[in-house]
Amino acid sequence: MTKLESEKSPRRLLLTGAALAVLATVIWSGNFIVARGIIHNIPPIALAFFRWLAASLLILPLAWKQIAVEWPIVRRNFFYFFWSALTGVSLFNTLVYIAGHYSPAINLALIGTTSSPVIAIILARIFLKEKVTLLRFSGLALCITGILYLLSAGSLQRLIALEFGKGDAWVLLGALAFAIYNILVRKKPAGISAQNFLFTIFTFGTLMLLPAWLYESAYSAPIEWNGHLISVVLYLGLGTSVIAFLCWNAAIVRLGAARTALFGNLIPIFSSLEALWILNEKITMIHITSGLLVVGGLLIANLSLKKGR
């Protein structure tokens, strides 16, 4: 490898990882809009269960050839896959879906978006020994400022008036679960393919949700399945599960857990733009300013690749 190629390699990894992380957040941003639209048509645990069941079936053809070959790796690292599935699949979105029954969207976005990157940075420092540079902290602070500005609509009084309740606690637990998942992905066992890794945790996570779904079904009204609801579950299974997780995990490998987690701050920005487009609302200076703050924070945080790791 030439000196020029060696110098470009870290930059290429950074750009590729950033592009994958952004793509994942774009896909995930639609999760909140879609899920909120059917929250009264399907109970939260049932939504999570059928989402991950669909994801497991959809990724099966991609992982089929590796399942038998890589089974010894899965068996030797059973508890690793158990915890990865529990945090990234069974708990994260299920807790967010449950929280949606108790808290308004502004609280969910505020707590979930700002807390998960902070937790991920702390955990990455403790367990992965990832360096936390001044640039990374500065970028994180700028991202949080942008999100707070968006969610408060530029009003300090509105921000101060936010109240935290039962739903906020659920989404905070969800943010913690996803932060732990980000750390675990960095410790993925050698020799297992990306497709089989996801098939394994999707399947394990679905099986762990099965008892909770059966319990919920005993006390909930029967689900009235229709074409719209099925299409939503398929979108969640293929888009926000298979495609987004493949992109996110690949970004973590290239950028690290803490740096990748920062890109989660883009989700409410993209969600707002999608809502503006769907509802034909106008883009205001609040949306533009908050978006610039978040993007600026991400750029500053990622400068740490050159300034020291």
PDB file of C-alpha atoms in Angstrom:
ATOM      1  CA  MET A   1       0.000   0.000   0.000  1.00  0.00           C
ATOM      2  CA  THR A   2       1.354   3.428  -0.971  1.00  0.00           C
ATOM      3  CA  LYS A   3       1.650   6.310   1.450  1.00  0.00           C
ATOM      4  CA  LEU A   4      -1.212   8.103  -0.299  1.00  0.00           C
ATOM      5  CA  GLU A   5      -3.468   5.034  -0.052  1.00  0.00           C
ATOM      6  CA  SER A   6      -2.543   4.655   3.616  1.00  0.00           C
ATOM      7  CA  GLU A   7      -3.496   8.273   4.299  1.00  0.00           C
ATOM      8  CA  LYS A   8      -6.792   7.917   2.440  1.00  0.00           C
ATOM      9  CA  SER A   9      -7.794   4.710   4.209  1.00  0.00           C
ATOM     10  CA  PRO A  10      -8.969   6.292   7.495  1.00  0.00           C
ATOM     11  CA  ARG A  11     -10.784   8.988   5.547  1.00  0.00           C
ATOM     12  CA  ARG A  12     -12.513   6.385   3.391  1.00  0.00           C
ATOM     13  CA  LEU A  13     -13.564   4.424   6.469  1.00  0.00           C
ATOM     14  CA  LEU A  14     -14.925   7.598   8.036  1.00  0.00           C
ATOM     15  CA  LEU A  15     -16.932   8.612   4.972  1.00  0.00           C
ATOM     16  CA  THR A  16     -18.287   5.105   4.389  1.00  0.00           C
ATOM     17  CA  GLY A  17     -19.220   4.665   8.042  1.00  0.00           C
ATOM     18  CA  ALA A  18     -20.877   8.083   8.157  1.00  0.00           C
ATOM     19  CA  ALA A  19     -22.893   7.353   4.994  1.00  0.00           C
ATOM     20  CA  LEU A  20     -24.081   4.014   6.410  1.00  0.00           C
ATOM     21  CA  ALA A  21     -25.035   5.612   9.742  1.00  0.00           C
ATOM     22  CA  VAL A  22     -26.963   8.400   7.990  1.00  0.00           C
ATOM     23  CA  LEU A  23     -28.830   5.887   5.814  1.00  0.00           C
ATOM     24  CA  ALA A  24     -29.806   3.906   8.916  1.00  0.00           C
ATOM     25  CA  THR A  25     -31.134   7.028  10.657  1.00  0.00           C
ATOM     26  CA  VAL A  26     -33.129   8.025   7.569  1.00  0.00           C
ATOM     27  CA  ILE A  27     -34.843   4.620   7.575  1.00  0.00           C
ATOM     28  CA  TRP A  28     -35.317   4.581  11.348  1.00  0.00           C
ATOM     29  CA  SER A  29     -36.854   8.055  11.339  1.00  0.00           C
ATOM     30  CA  GLY A  30     -39.882   6.656   9.533  1.00  0.00           C
ATOM     31  CA  ASN A  31     -40.354   4.114  12.320  1.00  0.00           C
ATOM     32  CA  PHE A  32     -41.758   6.716  14.710  1.00  0.00           C
ATOM     33  CA  ILE A  33     -44.210   8.181  12.190  1.00  0.00           C
ATOM     34  CA  VAL A  34     -45.463   4.782  11.034  1.00  0.00           C
ATOM     35  CA  ALA A  35     -45.658   3.300  14.534  1.00  0.00           C
ATOM     36  CA  ARG A  36     -47.530   6.299  15.912  1.00  0.00           C
ATOM     37  CA  GLY A  37     -50.054   5.981  13.112  1.00  0.00           C
ATOM     38  CA  ILE A  38     -51.037   2.416  14.068  1.00  0.00           C
ATOM     39  CA  ILE A  39     -50.506   2.576  17.830  1.00  0.00           C
ATOM     40  CA  HIS A  40     -54.251   2.076  18.396  1.00  0.00           C
ATOM     41  CA  ASN A  41     -54.564  -0.715  15.845  1.00  0.00           C
ATOM     42  CA  ILE A  42     -52.061  -3.110  17.391  1.00  0.00           C
ATOM     43  CA  PRO A  43     -50.721  -3.443  20.970  1.00  0.00           C
ATOM     44  CA  PRO A  44     -47.060  -2.453  21.503  1.00  0.00           C
ATOM     45  CA  ILE A  45     -45.628  -5.897  22.247  1.00  0.00           C
ATOM     46  CA  ALA A  46     -47.560  -7.438  19.360  1.00  0.00           C
ATOM     47  CA  LEU A  47     -46.156  -4.749  17.041  1.00  0.00           C
ATOM     48  CA  ALA A  48     -42.622  -5.530  18.213  1.00  0.00           C
ATOM     49  CA  PHE A  49     -43.159  -9.306  18.004  1.00  0.00           C
ATOM     50  CA  PHE A  50     -44.519  -9.308  14.439  1.00  0.00           C
ATOM     51  CA  ARG A  51     -41.933  -6.757  13.322  1.00  0.00           C
ATOM     52  CA  TRP A  52     -39.040  -8.969  14.414  1.00  0.00           C
ATOM     53  CA  LEU A  53     -40.752 -12.149  13.224  1.00  0.00           C
ATOM     54  CA  ALA A  54     -41.033 -10.559   9.772  1.00  0.00           C
ATOM     55  CA  ALA A  55     -37.405  -9.413   9.972  1.00  0.00           C
ATOM     56  CA  SER A  56     -36.225 -12.917  10.884  1.00  0.00           C
ATOM     57  CA  LEU A  57     -38.067 -14.450   7.931  1.00  0.00           C
ATOM     58  CA  LEU A  58     -36.945 -11.754   5.501  1.00  0.00           C
ATOM     59  CA  ILE A  59     -33.247 -12.052   6.340  1.00  0.00           C
ATOM     60  CA  LEU A  60     -33.317 -15.870   6.400  1.00  0.00           C
ATOM     61  CA  PRO A  61     -32.598 -16.275   2.654  1.00  0.00           C
ATOM     62  CA  LEU A  62     -29.536 -14.003   3.003  1.00  0.00           C
ATOM     63  CA  ALA A  63     -28.168 -15.941   5.980  1.00  0.00           C
ATOM     64  CA  TRP A  64     -29.229 -19.439   4.906  1.00  0.00           C
ATOM     65  CA  LYS A  65     -25.827 -20.637   3.665  1.00  0.00           C
ATOM     66  CA  GLN A  66     -24.001 -19.422   6.775  1.00  0.00           C
ATOM     67  CA  ILE A  67     -26.381 -20.716   9.462  1.00  0.00           C
ATOM     68  CA  ALA A  68     -25.117 -24.309   9.617  1.00  0.00           C
ATOM     69  CA  VAL A  69     -21.479 -23.381   8.956  1.00  0.00           C
ATOM     70  CA  GLU A  70     -21.392 -20.708  11.661  1.00  0.00           C
ATOM     71  CA  TRP A  71     -23.558 -22.497  14.228  1.00  0.00           C
ATOM     72  CA  PRO A  72     -20.497 -23.573  16.316  1.00  0.00           C
ATOM     73  CA  ILE A  73     -19.637 -19.854  16.716  1.00  0.00           C
ATOM     74  CA  VAL A  74     -23.174 -19.080  17.880  1.00  0.00           C
ATOM     75  CA  ARG A  75     -23.148 -22.013  20.298  1.00  0.00           C
ATOM     76  CA  ARG A  76     -19.800 -21.022  21.823  1.00  0.00           C
ATOM     77  CA  ASN A  77     -20.935 -17.439  22.238  1.00  0.00           C
ATOM     78  CA  PHE A  78     -24.538 -18.115  23.248  1.00  0.00           C
ATOM     79  CA  PHE A  79     -24.665 -15.547  26.048  1.00  0.00           C
ATOM     80  CA  TYR A  80     -23.191 -12.858  23.812  1.00  0.00           C
ATOM     81  CA  PHE A  81     -25.982 -13.385  21.280  1.00  0.00           C
ATOM     82  CA  PHE A  82     -28.523 -13.602  24.083  1.00  0.00           C
ATOM     83  CA  TRP A  83     -27.592 -10.169  25.444  1.00  0.00           C
ATOM     84  CA  SER A  84     -27.302  -8.623  21.983  1.00  0.00           C
ATOM     85  CA  ALA A  85     -30.775  -9.889  21.092  1.00  0.00           C
ATOM     86  CA  LEU A  86     -32.255  -8.828  24.412  1.00  0.00           C
ATOM     87  CA  THR A  87     -30.959  -5.247  24.256  1.00  0.00           C
ATOM     88  CA  GLY A  88     -31.060  -4.498  20.532  1.00  0.00           C
ATOM     89  CA  VAL A  89     -34.177  -6.457  19.563  1.00  0.00           C
ATOM     90  CA  SER A  90     -36.438  -7.493  22.448  1.00  0.00           C
ATOM     91  CA  LEU A  91     -36.150  -4.383  24.622  1.00  0.00           C
ATOM     92  CA  PHE A  92     -35.255  -1.289  22.607  1.00  0.00           C
ATOM     93  CA  ASN A  93     -38.203  -0.714  20.261  1.00  0.00           C
ATOM     94  CA  THR A  94     -40.660  -2.567  22.503  1.00  0.00           C
ATOM     95  CA  LEU A  95     -39.989  -0.070  25.299  1.00  0.00           C
ATOM     96  CA  VAL A  96     -40.378   2.825  22.858  1.00  0.00           C
ATOM     97  CA  TYR A  97     -43.708   1.417  21.630  1.00  0.00           C
ATOM     98  CA  ILE A  98     -44.904   1.038  25.226  1.00  0.00           C
ATOM     99  CA  ALA A  99     -43.750   4.573  26.066  1.00  0.00           C
ATOM    100  CA  GLY A 100     -45.842   5.910  23.216  1.00  0.00           C
ATOM    101  CA  HIS A 101     -48.989   5.053  25.173  1.00  0.00           C
ATOM    102  CA  TYR A 102     -47.988   7.336  28.049  1.00  0.00           C
ATOM    103  CA  SER A 103     -45.806  10.181  26.789  1.00  0.00           C
ATOM    104  CA  PRO A 104     -46.089  12.681  23.916  1.00  0.00           C
ATOM    105  CA  ALA A 105     -43.727  12.387  20.968  1.00  0.00           C
ATOM    106  CA  ILE A 106     -41.668  15.397  22.075  1.00  0.00           C
ATOM    107  CA  ASN A 107     -40.698  13.641  25.308  1.00  0.00           C
ATOM    108  CA  LEU A 108     -39.857  10.406  23.485  1.00  0.00           C
ATOM    109  CA  ALA A 109     -37.624  12.157  20.981  1.00  0.00           C
ATOM    110  CA  LEU A 110     -35.941  14.307  23.626  1.00  0.00           C
ATOM    111  CA  ILE A 111     -35.062  11.484  26.022  1.00  0.00           C
ATOM    112  CA  GLY A 112     -34.336   8.737  23.512  1.00  0.00           C
ATOM    113  CA  THR A 113     -32.241  10.854  21.166  1.00  0.00           C
ATOM    114  CA  THR A 114     -30.130  12.785  23.651  1.00  0.00           C
ATOM    115  CA  SER A 115     -29.585  10.106  26.292  1.00  0.00           C
ATOM    116  CA  SER A 116     -28.512   7.131  24.157  1.00  0.00           C
ATOM    117  CA  PRO A 117     -25.370   8.793  22.674  1.00  0.00           C
ATOM    118  CA  VAL A 118     -24.308  10.007  26.134  1.00  0.00           C
ATOM    119  CA  ILE A 119     -24.750   6.527  27.610  1.00  0.00           C
ATOM    120  CA  ALA A 120     -22.960   4.969  24.633  1.00  0.00           C
ATOM    121  CA  ILE A 121     -19.959   7.280  25.046  1.00  0.00           C
ATOM    122  CA  ILE A 122     -19.706   6.444  28.758  1.00  0.00           C
ATOM    123  CA  LEU A 123     -20.026   2.700  28.172  1.00  0.00           C
ATOM    124  CA  ALA A 124     -17.576   2.763  25.263  1.00  0.00           C
ATOM    125  CA  ARG A 125     -15.037   4.532  27.488  1.00  0.00           C
ATOM    126  CA  ILE A 126     -15.486   1.996  30.312  1.00  0.00           C
ATOM    127  CA  PHE A 127     -15.726  -1.276  28.401  1.00  0.00           C
ATOM    128  CA  LEU A 128     -14.048  -0.590  25.047  1.00  0.00           C
ATOM    129  CA  LYS A 129     -11.462   1.931  26.262  1.00  0.00           C
ATOM    130  CA  GLU A 130     -12.485   4.286  23.444  1.00  0.00           C
ATOM    131  CA  LYS A 131     -10.910   7.688  23.972  1.00  0.00           C
ATOM    132  CA  VAL A 132     -13.325  10.540  24.650  1.00  0.00           C
ATOM    133  CA  THR A 133     -11.731  13.598  23.106  1.00  0.00           C
ATOM    134  CA  LEU A 134     -12.674  17.224  23.657  1.00  0.00           C
ATOM    135  CA  LEU A 135     -13.859  17.389  20.060  1.00  0.00           C
ATOM    136  CA  ARG A 136     -16.196  14.443  20.572  1.00  0.00           C
ATOM    137  CA  PHE A 137     -17.704  15.956  23.703  1.00  0.00           C
ATOM    138  CA  SER A 138     -18.041  19.315  21.944  1.00  0.00           C
ATOM    139  CA  GLY A 139     -19.776  17.660  18.997  1.00  0.00           C
ATOM    140  CA  LEU A 140     -22.131  15.791  21.311  1.00  0.00           C
ATOM    141  CA  ALA A 141     -22.998  19.001  23.150  1.00  0.00           C
ATOM    142  CA  LEU A 142     -23.739  20.757  19.850  1.00  0.00           C
ATOM    143  CA  CYS A 143     -25.944  17.844  18.701  1.00  0.00           C
ATOM    144  CA  ILE A 144     -27.916  17.955  21.957  1.00  0.00           C
ATOM    145  CA  THR A 145     -28.294  21.729  21.650  1.00  0.00           C
ATOM    146  CA  GLY A 146     -29.738  21.304  18.158  1.00  0.00           C
ATOM    147  CA  ILE A 147     -32.210  18.647  19.312  1.00  0.00           C
ATOM    148  CA  LEU A 148     -33.307  20.700  22.321  1.00  0.00           C
ATOM    149  CA  TYR A 149     -33.775  23.724  20.073  1.00  0.00           C
ATOM    150  CA  LEU A 150     -35.945  21.699  17.693  1.00  0.00           C
ATOM    151  CA  LEU A 151     -38.045  20.043  20.378  1.00  0.00           C
ATOM    152  CA  SER A 152     -38.591  23.287  22.295  1.00  0.00           C
ATOM    153  CA  ALA A 153     -39.337  25.235  19.114  1.00  0.00           C
ATOM    154  CA  GLY A 154     -36.742  27.756  20.256  1.00  0.00           C
ATOM    155  CA  SER A 155     -38.634  28.506  23.464  1.00  0.00           C
ATOM    156  CA  LEU A 156     -36.818  28.215  26.795  1.00  0.00           C
ATOM    157  CA  GLN A 157     -40.161  28.326  28.626  1.00  0.00           C
ATOM    158  CA  ARG A 158     -41.436  25.350  26.625  1.00  0.00           C
ATOM    159  CA  LEU A 159     -38.258  23.407  27.366  1.00  0.00           C
ATOM    160  CA  ILE A 160     -38.479  24.132  31.099  1.00  0.00           C
ATOM    161  CA  ALA A 161     -42.168  23.145  31.103  1.00  0.00           C
ATOM    162  CA  LEU A 162     -41.439  19.594  29.908  1.00  0.00           C
ATOM    163  CA  GLU A 163     -42.597  17.030  32.441  1.00  0.00           C
ATOM    164  CA  PHE A 164     -41.299  13.494  32.844  1.00  0.00           C
ATOM    165  CA  GLY A 165     -43.696  10.651  33.563  1.00  0.00           C
ATOM    166  CA  LYS A 166     -44.142   6.895  33.254  1.00  0.00           C
ATOM    167  CA  GLY A 167     -43.585   6.833  29.492  1.00  0.00           C
ATOM    168  CA  ASP A 168     -40.375   8.820  29.840  1.00  0.00           C
ATOM    169  CA  ALA A 169     -38.947   6.157  32.147  1.00  0.00           C
ATOM    170  CA  TRP A 170     -39.787   3.459  29.577  1.00  0.00           C
ATOM    171  CA  VAL A 171     -38.040   5.281  26.734  1.00  0.00           C
ATOM    172  CA  LEU A 172     -35.026   6.020  28.954  1.00  0.00           C
ATOM    173  CA  LEU A 173     -34.691   2.277  29.572  1.00  0.00           C
ATOM    174  CA  GLY A 174     -34.973   1.768  25.815  1.00  0.00           C
ATOM    175  CA  ALA A 175     -32.145   4.253  25.228  1.00  0.00           C
ATOM    176  CA  LEU A 176     -29.997   2.395  27.755  1.00  0.00           C
ATOM    177  CA  ALA A 177     -30.733  -0.921  26.024  1.00  0.00           C
ATOM    178  CA  PHE A 178     -29.710   0.437  22.626  1.00  0.00           C
ATOM    179  CA  ALA A 179     -26.540   1.996  24.043  1.00  0.00           C
ATOM    180  CA  ILE A 180     -25.561  -1.407  25.459  1.00  0.00           C
ATOM    181  CA  TYR A 181     -26.318  -3.013  22.079  1.00  0.00           C
ATOM    182  CA  ASN A 182     -23.962  -0.523  20.388  1.00  0.00           C
ATOM    183  CA  ILE A 183     -21.193  -1.639  22.717  1.00  0.00           C
ATOM    184  CA  LEU A 184     -21.891  -5.341  22.177  1.00  0.00           C
ATOM    185  CA  VAL A 185     -21.746  -5.006  18.383  1.00  0.00           C
ATOM    186  CA  ARG A 186     -18.111  -3.913  18.681  1.00  0.00           C
ATOM    187  CA  LYS A 187     -17.395  -7.246  20.418  1.00  0.00           C
ATOM    188  CA  LYS A 188     -19.015  -9.379  17.707  1.00  0.00           C
ATOM    189  CA  PRO A 189     -17.319 -12.822  17.537  1.00  0.00           C
ATOM    190  CA  ALA A 190     -14.898 -13.294  14.669  1.00  0.00           C
ATOM    191  CA  GLY A 191     -15.992 -15.525  11.828  1.00  0.00           C
ATOM    192  CA  ILE A 192     -19.733 -14.754  11.797  1.00  0.00           C
ATOM    193  CA  SER A 193     -21.216 -13.007   8.781  1.00  0.00           C
ATOM    194  CA  ALA A 194     -23.232  -9.801   9.069  1.00  0.00           C
ATOM    195  CA  GLN A 195     -26.355 -11.528   7.719  1.00  0.00           C
ATOM    196  CA  ASN A 196     -26.166 -14.497  10.090  1.00  0.00           C
ATOM    197  CA  PHE A 197     -25.412 -12.206  13.020  1.00  0.00           C
ATOM    198  CA  LEU A 198     -28.653 -10.328  12.403  1.00  0.00           C
ATOM    199  CA  PHE A 199     -30.638 -13.505  11.722  1.00  0.00           C
ATOM    200  CA  THR A 200     -29.433 -14.925  15.029  1.00  0.00           C
ATOM    201  CA  ILE A 201     -30.247 -11.902  17.176  1.00  0.00           C
ATOM    202  CA  PHE A 202     -33.539 -11.275  15.336  1.00  0.00           C
ATOM    203  CA  THR A 203     -34.610 -14.888  15.944  1.00  0.00           C
ATOM    204  CA  PHE A 204     -33.439 -14.923  19.566  1.00  0.00           C
ATOM    205  CA  GLY A 205     -35.124 -11.570  20.171  1.00  0.00           C
ATOM    206  CA  THR A 206     -38.402 -12.753  18.635  1.00  0.00           C
ATOM    207  CA  LEU A 207     -38.403 -15.894  20.789  1.00  0.00           C
ATOM    208  CA  MET A 208     -37.798 -13.779  23.899  1.00  0.00           C
ATOM    209  CA  LEU A 209     -40.774 -11.596  22.976  1.00  0.00           C
ATOM    210  CA  LEU A 210     -43.067 -14.619  22.483  1.00  0.00           C
ATOM    211  CA  PRO A 211     -44.088 -15.087  26.169  1.00  0.00           C
ATOM    212  CA  ALA A 212     -44.764 -11.343  26.578  1.00  0.00           C
ATOM    213  CA  TRP A 213     -46.836 -11.308  23.375  1.00  0.00           C
ATOM    214  CA  LEU A 214     -48.892 -14.301  24.491  1.00  0.00           C
ATOM    215  CA  TYR A 215     -49.520 -12.619  27.853  1.00  0.00           C
ATOM    216  CA  GLU A 216     -50.512  -9.345  26.173  1.00  0.00           C
ATOM    217  CA  SER A 217     -52.807 -11.172  23.722  1.00  0.00           C
ATOM    218  CA  ALA A 218     -54.758 -12.709  26.587  1.00  0.00           C
ATOM    219  CA  TYR A 219     -55.766  -9.246  27.831  1.00  0.00           C
ATOM    220  CA  SER A 220     -55.985  -7.283  24.571  1.00  0.00           C
ATOM    221  CA  ALA A 221     -58.634  -7.050  21.878  1.00  0.00           C
ATOM    222  CA  PRO A 222     -57.994  -9.240  18.817  1.00  0.00           C
ATOM    223  CA  ILE A 223     -55.905  -7.580  16.122  1.00  0.00           C
ATOM    224  CA  GLU A 224     -57.903  -6.693  13.006  1.00  0.00           C
ATOM    225  CA  TRP A 225     -55.431  -7.459  10.237  1.00  0.00           C
ATOM    226  CA  ASN A 226     -55.758  -5.618   6.937  1.00  0.00           C
ATOM    227  CA  GLY A 227     -53.565  -4.726   3.978  1.00  0.00           C
ATOM    228  CA  HIS A 228     -52.376  -1.474   5.538  1.00  0.00           C
ATOM    229  CA  LEU A 229     -51.334  -3.073   8.826  1.00  0.00           C
ATOM    230  CA  ILE A 230     -49.545  -5.917   7.048  1.00  0.00           C
ATOM    231  CA  SER A 231     -47.651  -3.443   4.837  1.00  0.00           C
ATOM    232  CA  VAL A 232     -46.588  -1.491   7.929  1.00  0.00           C
ATOM    233  CA  VAL A 233     -45.256  -4.638   9.629  1.00  0.00           C
ATOM    234  CA  LEU A 234     -43.379  -5.575   6.447  1.00  0.00           C
ATOM    235  CA  TYR A 235     -41.881  -2.079   6.253  1.00  0.00           C
ATOM    236  CA  LEU A 236     -40.761  -2.299   9.871  1.00  0.00           C
ATOM    237  CA  GLY A 237     -39.397  -5.799   9.317  1.00  0.00           C
ATOM    238  CA  LEU A 238     -37.493  -5.108   6.081  1.00  0.00           C
ATOM    239  CA  GLY A 239     -36.606  -1.424   6.268  1.00  0.00           C
ATOM    240  CA  THR A 240     -36.159  -0.498   9.928  1.00  0.00           C
ATOM    241  CA  SER A 241     -34.898  -3.938  10.911  1.00  0.00           C
ATOM    242  CA  VAL A 242     -32.954  -5.745   8.177  1.00  0.00           C
ATOM    243  CA  ILE A 243     -31.629  -2.866   6.061  1.00  0.00           C
ATOM    244  CA  ALA A 244     -31.161  -0.299   8.847  1.00  0.00           C
ATOM    245  CA  PHE A 245     -29.450  -2.735  11.225  1.00  0.00           C
ATOM    246  CA  LEU A 246     -27.068  -3.954   8.495  1.00  0.00           C
ATOM    247  CA  CYS A 247     -26.095  -0.340   7.810  1.00  0.00           C
ATOM    248  CA  TRP A 248     -25.829   0.613  11.499  1.00  0.00           C
ATOM    249  CA  ASN A 249     -23.709  -2.384  12.478  1.00  0.00           C
ATOM    250  CA  ALA A 250     -21.383  -1.772   9.534  1.00  0.00           C
ATOM    251  CA  ALA A 251     -21.056   1.874  10.631  1.00  0.00           C
ATOM    252  CA  ILE A 252     -20.137   0.804  14.185  1.00  0.00           C
ATOM    253  CA  VAL A 253     -17.338  -1.387  12.820  1.00  0.00           C
ATOM    254  CA  ARG A 254     -15.918   1.567  10.866  1.00  0.00           C
ATOM    255  CA  LEU A 255     -16.524   4.444  13.286  1.00  0.00           C
ATOM    256  CA  GLY A 256     -16.718   2.886  16.738  1.00  0.00           C
ATOM    257  CA  ALA A 257     -19.700   2.625  19.069  1.00  0.00           C
ATOM    258  CA  ALA A 258     -19.510   6.093  20.619  1.00  0.00           C
ATOM    259  CA  ARG A 259     -19.021   8.003  17.361  1.00  0.00           C
ATOM    260  CA  THR A 260     -21.749   6.061  15.529  1.00  0.00           C
ATOM    261  CA  ALA A 261     -24.213   6.668  18.375  1.00  0.00           C
ATOM    262  CA  LEU A 262     -23.915  10.408  17.718  1.00  0.00           C
ATOM    263  CA  PHE A 263     -25.614   9.942  14.356  1.00  0.00           C
ATOM    264  CA  GLY A 264     -28.767   8.931  16.216  1.00  0.00           C
ATOM    265  CA  ASN A 265     -29.278  12.663  16.762  1.00  0.00           C
ATOM    266  CA  LEU A 266     -30.258  12.908  13.095  1.00  0.00           C
ATOM    267  CA  ILE A 267     -33.397  10.799  13.616  1.00  0.00           C
ATOM    268  CA  PRO A 268     -35.682  13.588  14.930  1.00  0.00           C
ATOM    269  CA  ILE A 269     -34.349  15.913  12.229  1.00  0.00           C
ATOM    270  CA  PHE A 270     -35.311  13.452   9.494  1.00  0.00           C
ATOM    271  CA  SER A 271     -38.587  12.643  11.282  1.00  0.00           C
ATOM    272  CA  SER A 272     -39.496  16.328  11.260  1.00  0.00           C
ATOM    273  CA  LEU A 273     -38.680  16.663   7.556  1.00  0.00           C
ATOM    274  CA  GLU A 274     -40.780  13.585   6.769  1.00  0.00           C
ATOM    275  CA  ALA A 275     -43.662  14.952   8.819  1.00  0.00           C
ATOM    276  CA  LEU A 276     -43.384  18.278   7.010  1.00  0.00           C
ATOM    277  CA  TRP A 277     -43.488  16.486   3.685  1.00  0.00           C
ATOM    278  CA  ILE A 278     -46.348  14.139   4.604  1.00  0.00           C
ATOM    279  CA  LEU A 279     -48.433  16.844   6.284  1.00  0.00           C
ATOM    280  CA  ASN A 280     -47.532  19.559   3.738  1.00  0.00           C
ATOM    281  CA  GLU A 281     -46.312  21.871   6.477  1.00  0.00           C
ATOM    282  CA  LYS A 282     -43.764  24.643   5.975  1.00  0.00           C
ATOM    283  CA  ILE A 283     -40.103  24.422   6.935  1.00  0.00           C
ATOM    284  CA  THR A 284     -39.254  27.119   9.466  1.00  0.00           C
ATOM    285  CA  MET A 285     -35.981  28.665  10.615  1.00  0.00           C
ATOM    286  CA  ILE A 286     -36.245  26.461  13.718  1.00  0.00           C
ATOM    287  CA  HIS A 287     -35.934  23.317  11.580  1.00  0.00           C
ATOM    288  CA  ILE A 288     -33.081  24.790   9.536  1.00  0.00           C
ATOM    289  CA  THR A 289     -31.168  26.036  12.593  1.00  0.00           C
ATOM    290  CA  SER A 290     -31.543  22.808  14.564  1.00  0.00           C
ATOM    291  CA  GLY A 291     -30.504  20.768  11.540  1.00  0.00           C
ATOM    292  CA  LEU A 292     -27.362  22.858  11.051  1.00  0.00           C
ATOM    293  CA  LEU A 293     -26.473  22.484  14.752  1.00  0.00           C
ATOM    294  CA  VAL A 294     -26.820  18.687  14.641  1.00  0.00           C
ATOM    295  CA  VAL A 295     -24.865  18.324  11.395  1.00  0.00           C
ATOM    296  CA  GLY A 296     -22.201  20.681  12.730  1.00  0.00           C
ATOM    297  CA  GLY A 297     -21.956  18.631  15.921  1.00  0.00           C
ATOM    298  CA  LEU A 298     -21.505  15.424  13.929  1.00  0.00           C
ATOM    299  CA  LEU A 299     -18.738  16.981  11.836  1.00  0.00           C
ATOM    300  CA  ILE A 300     -16.902  18.246  14.937  1.00  0.00           C
ATOM    301  CA  ALA A 301     -17.231  14.895  16.719  1.00  0.00           C
ATOM    302  CA  ASN A 302     -15.852  13.029  13.724  1.00  0.00           C
ATOM    303  CA  LEU A 303     -12.815  15.288  13.480  1.00  0.00           C
ATOM    304  CA  SER A 304     -11.490  13.281  16.416  1.00  0.00           C
ATOM    305  CA  LEU A 305     -10.525  10.565  13.924  1.00  0.00           C
ATOM    306  CA  LYS A 306      -7.580  12.755  12.942  1.00  0.00           C
ATOM    307  CA  LYS A 307      -6.968  14.578  16.200  1.00  0.00           C
ATOM    308  CA  GLY A 308      -6.390  11.463  18.254  1.00  0.00           C
ATOM    309  CA  ARG A 309      -8.027   8.234  19.186  1.00  0.00           C
TER     310      ARG A 309
END
